[in-house]
Amino acid sequence: MILPALLATAAAQTVPSSRRSDTAYASASPKLSRDLAKQGLVLGSPVYLRITKEPAELTAFIRADDGTFKRFRSWPVCAVSGELGPKMREGDGQAPEGFYAVKPAQMNPASSYHLSFNLGFPNAFDRANKRTGSFLMVHGACASIGCFAMTDPVIEEIWTLMDAAFENGQSDVKVHIFPFPMTAQNLKAYADSDHAAFWASLALAWTQFDETGQVPRVSVSQAKYQVRTVQ
C-alpha cells in the first residue's frame, strides 16, 4: 500500500504558481469538483484539450474510471487571430493548428493576460516544415495575435483542471488544434483548399479519439504527422 503512494508523489509535476494562480485555483476548484462529480469525473484526473477555430471553441475532456476521456465542458474562444490554416511564419498573425503538448514549465501564472500556457510552437512537425513563431499561448483576456484568448474566468477553470492533473502525476496535457470539426462533410467542403492534405492528416486523430475515447499517439516522420492506434 505504501509503494503506489510513493510512486504517485514521485510522479507529481509542480506547476509554477503565483498569488494570482493560487487565488484562481482556490476559487475555481470547489465548483469544478462539484460539476465534475455530476458527470462521474474527478478533479485531478488526466486532461485532454481540443480546440477548433470554426466554431471558435475549446473543449476539455477528462479521463474517467474506465480509462476513456469524457467530454466535460466546452468554452467559446473569445478571440483568435488569422484565418483557417496553420501558422507558417513569425508575424503572420495566424494561430497554430496541429498537435501540441503542454508541460508544467509551460504554465505561466504571472501572464500579462491573467493566466496562460505556452502551446510549444514550433513543435517537431513545425520545425521540420520550417515554420517559425514563438510564444503562442492560450490565455485570459479577450485579445489575440496568434493566440487563443479565453477571458479571465474561463482560463481560471482551464488552468485549475490542468494544474490539478499535473499535481496528480500527468506529465503533459495534449492540446490538439483543428480548423473545424473534422467530419467527412467539412473535409469535403474544404477539399479545394491549399491546406486540404494537411487537414486530412489531422483528421485521423480527430476520428480516432471520437471512436476510442483515447488520446491518439502522434509522432513526426519525414516532416509529416503520424497518428498511431492507441492500444
mmCIF file with all atom_site columns, N, CA and C in Angstrom, residues 53 80-83 85-87 92-97 136 144-148 177:
data_model
loop_
_atom_site.group_PDB
_atom_site.id
_atom_site.type_symbol
_atom_site.label_atom_id
_atom_site.label_alt_id
_atom_site.label_comp_id
_atom_site.label_asym_id
_atom_site.label_entity_id
_atom_site.label_seq_id
_atom_site.pdbx_PDB_ins_code
_atom_site.Cartn_x
_atom_site.Cartn_y
_atom_site.Cartn_z
_atom_site.occupancy
_atom_site.B_iso_or_equiv
_atom_site.pdbx_formal_charge
_atom_site.auth_seq_id
_atom_site.auth_comp_id
_atom_site.auth_asym_id
_atom_site.auth_atom_id
_atom_site.pdbx_PDB_model_num
ATOM 1  N N  . LYS A 1 53  ? -11.209 26.205 -34.593 1.00 0.00 ? 53  LYS A N  1
ATOM 2  C CA . LYS A 1 53  ? -11.283 27.630 -34.925 1.00 0.00 ? 53  LYS A CA 1
ATOM 3  C C  . LYS A 1 53  ? -12.679 28.036 -35.385 1.00 0.00 ? 53  LYS A C  1
ATOM 4  N N  . VAL A 1 80  ? -9.511  34.818 -31.536 1.00 0.00 ? 80  VAL A N  1
ATOM 5  C CA . VAL A 1 80  ? -8.441  34.076 -32.200 1.00 0.00 ? 80  VAL A CA 1
ATOM 6  C C  . VAL A 1 80  ? -8.135  34.806 -33.498 1.00 0.00 ? 80  VAL A C  1
ATOM 7  N N  . SER A 1 81  ? -6.863  35.006 -33.787 1.00 0.00 ? 81  SER A N  1
ATOM 8  C CA . SER A 1 81  ? -6.500  35.806 -34.949 1.00 0.00 ? 81  SER A CA 1
ATOM 9  C C  . SER A 1 81  ? -6.202  34.942 -36.159 1.00 0.00 ? 81  SER A C  1
ATOM 10 N N  . GLY A 1 82  ? -6.188  35.563 -37.322 1.00 0.00 ? 82  GLY A N  1
ATOM 11 C CA . GLY A 1 82  ? -5.855  34.868 -38.549 1.00 0.00 ? 82  GLY A CA 1
ATOM 12 C C  . GLY A 1 82  ? -7.059  34.181 -39.176 1.00 0.00 ? 82  GLY A C  1
ATOM 13 N N  . GLU A 1 83  ? -6.759  33.305 -40.124 1.00 0.00 ? 83  GLU A N  1
ATOM 14 C CA . GLU A 1 83  ? -7.776  32.584 -40.873 1.00 0.00 ? 83  GLU A CA 1
ATOM 15 C C  . GLU A 1 83  ? -7.624  31.088 -40.627 1.00 0.00 ? 83  GLU A C  1
ATOM 16 N N  . GLY A 1 85  ? -6.272  27.569 -41.262 1.00 0.00 ? 85  GLY A N  1
ATOM 17 C CA . GLY A 1 85  ? -4.972  27.189 -41.788 1.00 0.00 ? 85  GLY A CA 1
ATOM 18 C C  . GLY A 1 85  ? -3.901  27.317 -40.730 1.00 0.00 ? 85  GLY A C  1
ATOM 19 N N  . PRO A 1 86  ? -2.787  26.595 -40.909 1.00 0.00 ? 86  PRO A N  1
ATOM 20 C CA . PRO A 1 86  ? -1.737  26.573 -39.896 1.00 0.00 ? 86  PRO A CA 1
ATOM 21 C C  . PRO A 1 86  ? -0.922  27.851 -39.850 1.00 0.00 ? 86  PRO A C  1
ATOM 22 N N  . LYS A 1 87  ? -0.207  28.021 -38.760 1.00 0.00 ? 87  LYS A N  1
ATOM 23 C CA . LYS A 1 87  ? 0.763   29.112 -38.679 1.00 0.00 ? 87  LYS A CA 1
ATOM 24 C C  . LYS A 1 87  ? 1.991   28.718 -39.485 1.00 0.00 ? 87  LYS A C  1
ATOM 25 N N  . ASP A 1 92  ? 2.876   36.268 -38.951 1.00 0.00 ? 92  ASP A N  1
ATOM 26 C CA . ASP A 1 92  ? 1.780   36.146 -39.918 1.00 0.00 ? 92  ASP A CA 1
ATOM 27 C C  . ASP A 1 92  ? 0.403   36.293 -39.269 1.00 0.00 ? 92  ASP A C  1
ATOM 28 N N  . GLY A 1 93  ? 0.362   36.432 -37.945 1.00 0.00 ? 93  GLY A N  1
ATOM 29 C CA . GLY A 1 93  ? -0.909  36.637 -37.261 1.00 0.00 ? 93  GLY A CA 1
ATOM 30 C C  . GLY A 1 93  ? -1.778  35.407 -37.157 1.00 0.00 ? 93  GLY A C  1
ATOM 31 N N  . GLN A 1 94  ? -1.247  34.255 -37.569 1.00 0.00 ? 94  GLN A N  1
ATOM 32 C CA . GLN A 1 94  ? -2.023  33.026 -37.540 1.00 0.00 ? 94  GLN A CA 1
ATOM 33 C C  . GLN A 1 94  ? -1.901  32.318 -36.192 1.00 0.00 ? 94  GLN A C  1
ATOM 34 N N  . ALA A 1 95  ? -3.003  31.769 -35.723 1.00 0.00 ? 95  ALA A N  1
ATOM 35 C CA . ALA A 1 95  ? -2.961  30.825 -34.609 1.00 0.00 ? 95  ALA A CA 1
ATOM 36 C C  . ALA A 1 95  ? -2.630  29.445 -35.184 1.00 0.00 ? 95  ALA A C  1
ATOM 37 N N  . PRO A 1 96  ? -1.912  28.628 -34.452 1.00 0.00 ? 96  PRO A N  1
ATOM 38 C CA . PRO A 1 96  ? -1.459  27.339 -35.000 1.00 0.00 ? 96  PRO A CA 1
ATOM 39 C C  . PRO A 1 96  ? -2.580  26.320 -35.116 1.00 0.00 ? 96  PRO A C  1
ATOM 40 N N  . GLU A 1 97  ? -2.301  25.287 -35.903 1.00 0.00 ? 97  GLU A N  1
ATOM 41 C CA . GLU A 1 97  ? -3.110  24.078 -35.965 1.00 0.00 ? 97  GLU A CA 1
ATOM 42 C C  . GLU A 1 97  ? -2.160  22.891 -35.891 1.00 0.00 ? 97  GLU A C  1
ATOM 43 N N  . LEU A 1 136 ? 3.219   31.230 -28.603 1.00 0.00 ? 136 LEU A N  1
ATOM 44 C CA . LEU A 1 136 ? 1.819   31.005 -28.969 1.00 0.00 ? 136 LEU A CA 1
ATOM 45 C C  . LEU A 1 136 ? 1.110   30.424 -27.749 1.00 0.00 ? 136 LEU A C  1
ATOM 46 N N  . SER A 1 144 ? -6.150  38.755 -29.223 1.00 0.00 ? 144 SER A N  1
ATOM 47 C CA . SER A 1 144 ? -5.276  37.711 -29.731 1.00 0.00 ? 144 SER A CA 1
ATOM 48 C C  . SER A 1 144 ? -4.424  38.199 -30.884 1.00 0.00 ? 144 SER A C  1
ATOM 49 N N  . ILE A 1 145 ? -3.134  37.840 -30.842 1.00 0.00 ? 145 ILE A N  1
ATOM 50 C CA . ILE A 1 145 ? -2.248  37.970 -32.001 1.00 0.00 ? 145 ILE A CA 1
ATOM 51 C C  . ILE A 1 145 ? -1.578  36.608 -32.150 1.00 0.00 ? 145 ILE A C  1
ATOM 52 N N  . GLY A 1 146 ? -2.279  35.689 -32.776 1.00 0.00 ? 146 GLY A N  1
ATOM 53 C CA . GLY A 1 146 ? -1.755  34.346 -32.956 1.00 0.00 ? 146 GLY A CA 1
ATOM 54 C C  . GLY A 1 146 ? -2.029  33.414 -31.799 1.00 0.00 ? 146 GLY A C  1
ATOM 55 N N  . CYS A 1 147 ? -2.771  33.871 -30.803 1.00 0.00 ? 147 CYS A N  1
ATOM 56 C CA . CYS A 1 147 ? -3.065  33.059 -29.616 1.00 0.00 ? 147 CYS A CA 1
ATOM 57 C C  . CYS A 1 147 ? -4.552  32.753 -29.542 1.00 0.00 ? 147 CYS A C  1
ATOM 58 N N  . PHE A 1 148 ? -4.923  32.005 -28.509 1.00 0.00 ? 148 PHE A N  1
ATOM 59 C CA . PHE A 1 148 ? -6.322  31.704 -28.242 1.00 0.00 ? 148 PHE A CA 1
ATOM 60 C C  . PHE A 1 148 ? -6.684  32.377 -26.916 1.00 0.00 ? 148 PHE A C  1
ATOM 61 N N  . ILE A 1 177 ? -5.287  21.021 -32.025 1.00 0.00 ? 177 ILE A N  1
ATOM 62 C CA . ILE A 1 177 ? -5.935  22.209 -32.587 1.00 0.00 ? 177 ILE A CA 1
ATOM 63 C C  . ILE A 1 177 ? -6.326  21.929 -34.034 1.00 0.00 ? 177 ILE A C  1
#
